[in-house]
Amino acid sequence: MAEHDSRDDDRDPAHVPDEGAMASALVKIVGIAVVIGLVLGGGIFVVVSALGVGSDESPTADLPAGGSSRSPLPTVALTPSGAPSSTTSGDPSESPSESPSEKPKGKLTLAAGQSQVAPGQQIDLTGQYAGKDGTVLQVQRRTGGSWQPFADVTVRVRGDDFSTYVVTSQNGEQRFRVLDQGTGTASNPVTVTVGG
């Protein structure tokens, strides 16, 4: 009787895995995993960017119930020619803003993109703070005869310009300004009528 060598399996050659086919299957699985990872990573990036997570700016305001967040604003505000962007009441900090071509260093100016809005409608605030790149400004509203922080809204100066928005449901004339808390420098106030 012949001895049986355990190394000599009587396997059917059709059931022996082909090393080339296994390598090909492994490459396909890795490729699919990479594609899924890229799609998931791209989706997460889009969601995080849309939500503004990690952003230096925090344009929050007293949104009405069910209000929605809004996308960032362009850095240039267009105001109708001849339309006033601020009012003065004798207070030296309430002088009208200078023309955009004049940018003395340290001058803080503010303009409102709208002079009248409906309650809960976005109010665009843009301005310039020459030579103060990176400075964080606090948005304030005139309330009861004094300037108060508006819903913790801040904006960072980029180059010489800044841009943000606020939303309020409080009717009537609303006066806003921005303040450099580090130096105490305040912008000119702007007035926007909310409601009719």
mmCIF file of C-alpha atoms in Angstrom:
data_model
loop_
_atom_site.group_PDB
_atom_site.id
_atom_site.type_symbol
_atom_site.label_atom_id
_atom_site.label_comp_id
_atom_site.label_asym_id
_atom_site.label_seq_id
_atom_site.Cartn_x
_atom_site.Cartn_y
_atom_site.Cartn_z
ATOM 1 C CA MET A 1 0.000 0.000 0.000
ATOM 2 C CA ALA A 2 1.320 3.404 -0.900
ATOM 3 C CA GLU A 3 1.603 6.001 1.746
ATOM 4 C CA HIS A 4 -0.342 9.166 1.336
ATOM 5 C CA ASP A 5 1.727 12.357 1.430
ATOM 6 C CA SER A 6 -0.199 15.091 3.248
ATOM 7 C CA ARG A 7 1.302 17.699 0.905
ATOM 8 C CA ASP A 8 -0.330 16.131 -2.107
ATOM 9 C CA ASP A 9 -3.950 17.193 -1.797
ATOM 10 C CA ASP A 10 -6.325 15.761 -4.273
ATOM 11 C CA ARG A 11 -7.861 19.207 -4.874
ATOM 12 C CA ASP A 12 -9.815 20.041 -7.901
ATOM 13 C CA PRO A 13 -7.770 22.641 -9.833
ATOM 14 C CA ALA A 14 -10.978 24.644 -10.457
ATOM 15 C CA HIS A 15 -11.282 25.302 -6.696
ATOM 16 C CA VAL A 16 -7.712 26.525 -6.184
ATOM 17 C CA PRO A 17 -7.758 30.345 -5.869
ATOM 18 C CA ASP A 18 -5.872 32.135 -8.618
ATOM 19 C CA GLU A 19 -3.358 34.545 -7.073
ATOM 20 C CA GLY A 20 -3.839 37.037 -9.922
ATOM 21 C CA ALA A 21 -7.597 37.107 -9.381
ATOM 22 C CA MET A 22 -7.130 37.613 -5.650
ATOM 23 C CA ALA A 23 -4.746 40.531 -6.205
ATOM 24 C CA SER A 24 -7.181 42.079 -8.681
ATOM 25 C CA ALA A 25 -10.068 41.737 -6.208
ATOM 26 C CA LEU A 26 -7.952 43.295 -3.448
ATOM 27 C CA VAL A 27 -7.052 46.287 -5.673
ATOM 28 C CA LYS A 28 -10.744 46.760 -6.509
ATOM 29 C CA ILE A 29 -11.746 46.692 -2.827
ATOM 30 C CA VAL A 30 -9.041 49.213 -1.905
ATOM 31 C CA GLY A 31 -10.083 51.427 -4.830
ATOM 32 C CA ILE A 32 -13.727 51.371 -3.753
ATOM 33 C CA ALA A 33 -12.713 52.187 -0.151
ATOM 34 C CA VAL A 34 -10.659 55.174 -1.369
ATOM 35 C CA VAL A 35 -13.553 56.489 -3.477
ATOM 36 C CA ILE A 36 -15.992 56.125 -0.562
ATOM 37 C CA GLY A 37 -13.525 57.906 1.742
ATOM 38 C CA LEU A 38 -13.105 60.794 -0.725
ATOM 39 C CA VAL A 39 -16.864 61.152 -1.186
ATOM 40 C CA LEU A 40 -17.499 61.123 2.572
ATOM 41 C CA GLY A 41 -14.607 63.521 3.230
ATOM 42 C CA GLY A 42 -15.812 65.905 0.527
ATOM 43 C CA GLY A 43 -19.350 65.790 1.898
ATOM 44 C CA ILE A 44 -18.161 66.542 5.420
ATOM 45 C CA PHE A 45 -16.012 69.420 4.113
ATOM 46 C CA VAL A 46 -19.008 70.942 2.306
ATOM 47 C CA VAL A 47 -21.247 70.649 5.392
ATOM 48 C CA VAL A 48 -18.605 72.124 7.722
ATOM 49 C CA SER A 49 -17.935 74.983 5.279
ATOM 50 C CA ALA A 50 -21.646 75.715 4.881
ATOM 51 C CA LEU A 51 -22.149 75.802 8.647
ATOM 52 C CA GLY A 52 -19.134 78.069 9.116
ATOM 53 C CA VAL A 53 -17.531 75.814 11.729
ATOM 54 C CA GLY A 54 -14.098 77.191 12.525
ATOM 55 C CA SER A 55 -14.870 80.562 10.974
ATOM 56 C CA ASP A 56 -13.430 83.690 12.626
ATOM 57 C CA GLU A 57 -16.669 85.559 12.130
ATOM 58 C CA SER A 58 -19.888 84.824 14.000
ATOM 59 C CA PRO A 59 -22.758 86.692 12.342
ATOM 60 C CA THR A 60 -25.478 85.842 14.839
ATOM 61 C CA ALA A 61 -28.394 88.035 15.675
ATOM 62 C CA ASP A 62 -31.849 87.955 17.203
ATOM 63 C CA LEU A 63 -33.438 85.870 14.468
ATOM 64 C CA PRO A 64 -37.191 85.407 14.626
ATOM 65 C CA ALA A 65 -38.472 81.959 15.547
ATOM 66 C CA GLY A 66 -37.840 79.650 12.617
ATOM 67 C CA GLY A 67 -35.284 82.142 11.191
ATOM 68 C CA SER A 68 -32.560 80.916 8.928
ATOM 69 C CA SER A 69 -28.834 81.510 8.797
ATOM 70 C CA ARG A 70 -27.457 83.363 5.827
ATOM 71 C CA SER A 71 -24.392 83.108 3.638
ATOM 72 C CA PRO A 72 -21.425 85.497 3.928
ATOM 73 C CA LEU A 73 -21.726 88.857 2.216
ATOM 74 C CA PRO A 74 -19.547 90.358 -0.469
ATOM 75 C CA THR A 75 -17.005 92.859 0.816
ATOM 76 C CA VAL A 76 -18.368 95.771 -1.235
ATOM 77 C CA ALA A 77 -21.664 97.448 -0.404
ATOM 78 C CA LEU A 78 -23.521 99.454 -2.995
ATOM 79 C CA THR A 79 -25.571 102.364 -1.731
ATOM 80 C CA PRO A 80 -27.951 104.316 -3.931
ATOM 81 C CA SER A 81 -26.489 107.655 -4.960
ATOM 82 C CA GLY A 82 -27.821 110.471 -2.834
ATOM 83 C CA ALA A 83 -29.150 108.116 -0.153
ATOM 84 C CA PRO A 84 -27.867 108.910 3.331
ATOM 85 C CA SER A 85 -26.133 106.045 5.081
ATOM 86 C CA SER A 86 -25.992 107.686 8.499
ATOM 87 C CA THR A 87 -27.577 110.355 10.605
ATOM 88 C CA THR A 88 -25.932 112.877 12.890
ATOM 89 C CA SER A 89 -27.195 114.328 16.136
ATOM 90 C CA GLY A 90 -24.335 116.565 17.239
ATOM 91 C CA ASP A 91 -22.317 113.737 18.791
ATOM 92 C CA PRO A 92 -18.730 113.957 17.381
ATOM 93 C CA SER A 93 -18.609 110.162 16.977
ATOM 94 C CA GLU A 94 -21.591 110.442 14.652
ATOM 95 C CA SER A 95 -19.928 112.342 11.807
ATOM 96 C CA PRO A 96 -20.740 111.230 8.270
ATOM 97 C CA SER A 97 -18.331 108.757 6.739
ATOM 98 C CA GLU A 98 -15.629 109.859 4.328
ATOM 99 C CA SER A 99 -15.568 108.839 0.692
ATOM 100 C CA PRO A 100 -14.193 105.332 0.017
ATOM 101 C CA SER A 101 -11.131 106.738 -1.754
ATOM 102 C CA GLU A 102 -9.998 108.498 1.439
ATOM 103 C CA LYS A 103 -8.571 105.917 3.819
ATOM 104 C CA PRO A 104 -6.577 107.571 6.598
ATOM 105 C CA LYS A 105 -4.895 104.975 8.794
ATOM 106 C CA GLY A 106 -6.990 104.057 11.809
ATOM 107 C CA LYS A 107 -10.200 105.682 10.495
ATOM 108 C CA LEU A 108 -13.157 103.363 11.177
ATOM 109 C CA THR A 109 -16.127 103.824 8.844
ATOM 110 C CA LEU A 110 -19.407 101.935 8.554
ATOM 111 C CA ALA A 111 -22.153 101.795 5.910
ATOM 112 C CA ALA A 112 -25.501 99.998 5.875
ATOM 113 C CA GLY A 113 -26.544 98.246 2.672
ATOM 114 C CA GLN A 114 -30.217 99.090 3.259
ATOM 115 C CA SER A 115 -31.975 102.138 4.708
ATOM 116 C CA GLN A 116 -35.228 100.255 5.376
ATOM 117 C CA VAL A 117 -36.005 96.548 5.867
ATOM 118 C CA ALA A 118 -38.887 94.359 6.961
ATOM 119 C CA PRO A 119 -38.708 92.820 10.454
ATOM 120 C CA GLY A 120 -36.417 89.778 10.345
ATOM 121 C CA GLN A 121 -34.763 90.893 7.076
ATOM 122 C CA GLN A 122 -30.966 90.946 6.762
ATOM 123 C CA ILE A 123 -29.182 94.287 7.247
ATOM 124 C CA ASP A 124 -25.791 94.366 5.507
ATOM 125 C CA LEU A 125 -23.034 96.211 7.366
ATOM 126 C CA THR A 126 -19.774 96.963 5.580
ATOM 127 C CA GLY A 127 -16.922 99.303 6.244
ATOM 128 C CA GLN A 128 -13.256 100.098 6.312
ATOM 129 C CA TYR A 129 -10.616 100.241 9.019
ATOM 130 C CA ALA A 130 -7.419 101.270 7.249
ATOM 131 C CA GLY A 131 -4.224 99.646 8.465
ATOM 132 C CA LYS A 132 -6.029 97.400 10.959
ATOM 133 C CA ASP A 133 -6.006 93.993 9.216
ATOM 134 C CA GLY A 134 -7.035 91.197 11.590
ATOM 135 C CA THR A 135 -8.726 93.468 14.140
ATOM 136 C CA VAL A 136 -11.984 92.080 15.547
ATOM 137 C CA LEU A 137 -14.796 94.634 15.757
ATOM 138 C CA GLN A 138 -17.902 94.379 17.920
ATOM 139 C CA VAL A 139 -21.272 95.311 16.362
ATOM 140 C CA GLN A 140 -23.315 97.534 18.682
ATOM 141 C CA ARG A 141 -26.864 98.903 18.662
ATOM 142 C CA ARG A 142 -28.056 102.102 20.323
ATOM 143 C CA THR A 143 -30.523 101.027 23.020
ATOM 144 C CA GLY A 144 -32.006 103.279 25.697
ATOM 145 C CA GLY A 145 -29.489 106.065 25.133
ATOM 146 C CA SER A 146 -26.352 103.887 25.217
ATOM 147 C CA TRP A 147 -24.444 101.591 22.865
ATOM 148 C CA GLN A 148 -24.879 97.885 23.658
ATOM 149 C CA PRO A 149 -23.268 94.801 22.032
ATOM 150 C CA PHE A 150 -25.662 93.430 19.421
ATOM 151 C CA ALA A 151 -26.216 89.693 19.980
ATOM 152 C CA ASP A 152 -22.454 89.078 20.344
ATOM 153 C CA VAL A 153 -21.900 89.788 16.639
ATOM 154 C CA THR A 154 -18.255 90.436 15.764
ATOM 155 C CA VAL A 155 -16.476 90.875 12.454
ATOM 156 C CA ARG A 156 -12.778 90.578 11.521
ATOM 157 C CA VAL A 157 -11.105 93.223 9.337
ATOM 158 C CA ARG A 158 -9.609 91.678 6.165
ATOM 159 C CA GLY A 159 -7.090 93.991 4.534
ATOM 160 C CA ASP A 160 -8.762 97.317 5.228
ATOM 161 C CA ASP A 161 -12.369 96.096 4.816
ATOM 162 C CA PHE A 162 -14.977 94.248 6.833
ATOM 163 C CA SER A 163 -18.442 92.930 6.110
ATOM 164 C CA THR A 164 -21.165 91.268 8.189
ATOM 165 C CA TYR A 165 -24.909 91.407 8.680
ATOM 166 C CA VAL A 166 -27.459 91.622 11.449
ATOM 167 C CA VAL A 167 -31.108 90.641 11.674
ATOM 168 C CA THR A 168 -33.643 92.171 14.037
ATOM 169 C CA SER A 169 -37.381 92.001 14.477
ATOM 170 C CA GLN A 170 -37.487 95.150 16.597
ATOM 171 C CA ASN A 171 -39.511 97.780 14.691
ATOM 172 C CA GLY A 172 -38.490 101.412 14.305
ATOM 173 C CA GLU A 173 -35.242 103.234 13.652
ATOM 174 C CA GLN A 174 -32.296 101.058 14.605
ATOM 175 C CA ARG A 175 -28.837 102.628 14.954
ATOM 176 C CA PHE A 176 -25.731 100.477 14.602
ATOM 177 C CA ARG A 177 -21.981 101.041 14.861
ATOM 178 C CA VAL A 178 -18.861 98.919 15.208
ATOM 179 C CA LEU A 179 -16.305 99.260 18.000
ATOM 180 C CA ASP A 180 -12.638 98.340 18.242
ATOM 181 C CA GLN A 181 -12.636 97.282 21.890
ATOM 182 C CA GLY A 182 -8.833 97.243 21.992
ATOM 183 C CA THR A 183 -8.487 100.957 21.204
ATOM 184 C CA GLY A 184 -11.986 102.251 22.007
ATOM 185 C CA THR A 185 -12.325 103.518 18.415
ATOM 186 C CA ALA A 186 -15.948 103.591 17.243
ATOM 187 C CA SER A 187 -17.305 103.964 13.722
ATOM 188 C CA ASN A 188 -19.891 106.427 12.585
ATOM 189 C CA PRO A 189 -23.409 105.182 13.376
ATOM 190 C CA VAL A 190 -25.797 104.091 10.625
ATOM 191 C CA THR A 191 -29.568 104.151 10.884
ATOM 192 C CA VAL A 192 -31.876 101.556 9.371
ATOM 193 C CA THR A 193 -35.674 101.654 9.650
ATOM 194 C CA VAL A 194 -37.143 98.255 10.493
ATOM 195 C CA GLY A 195 -40.790 97.832 9.520
ATOM 196 C CA GLY A 196 -42.976 100.647 8.282
#
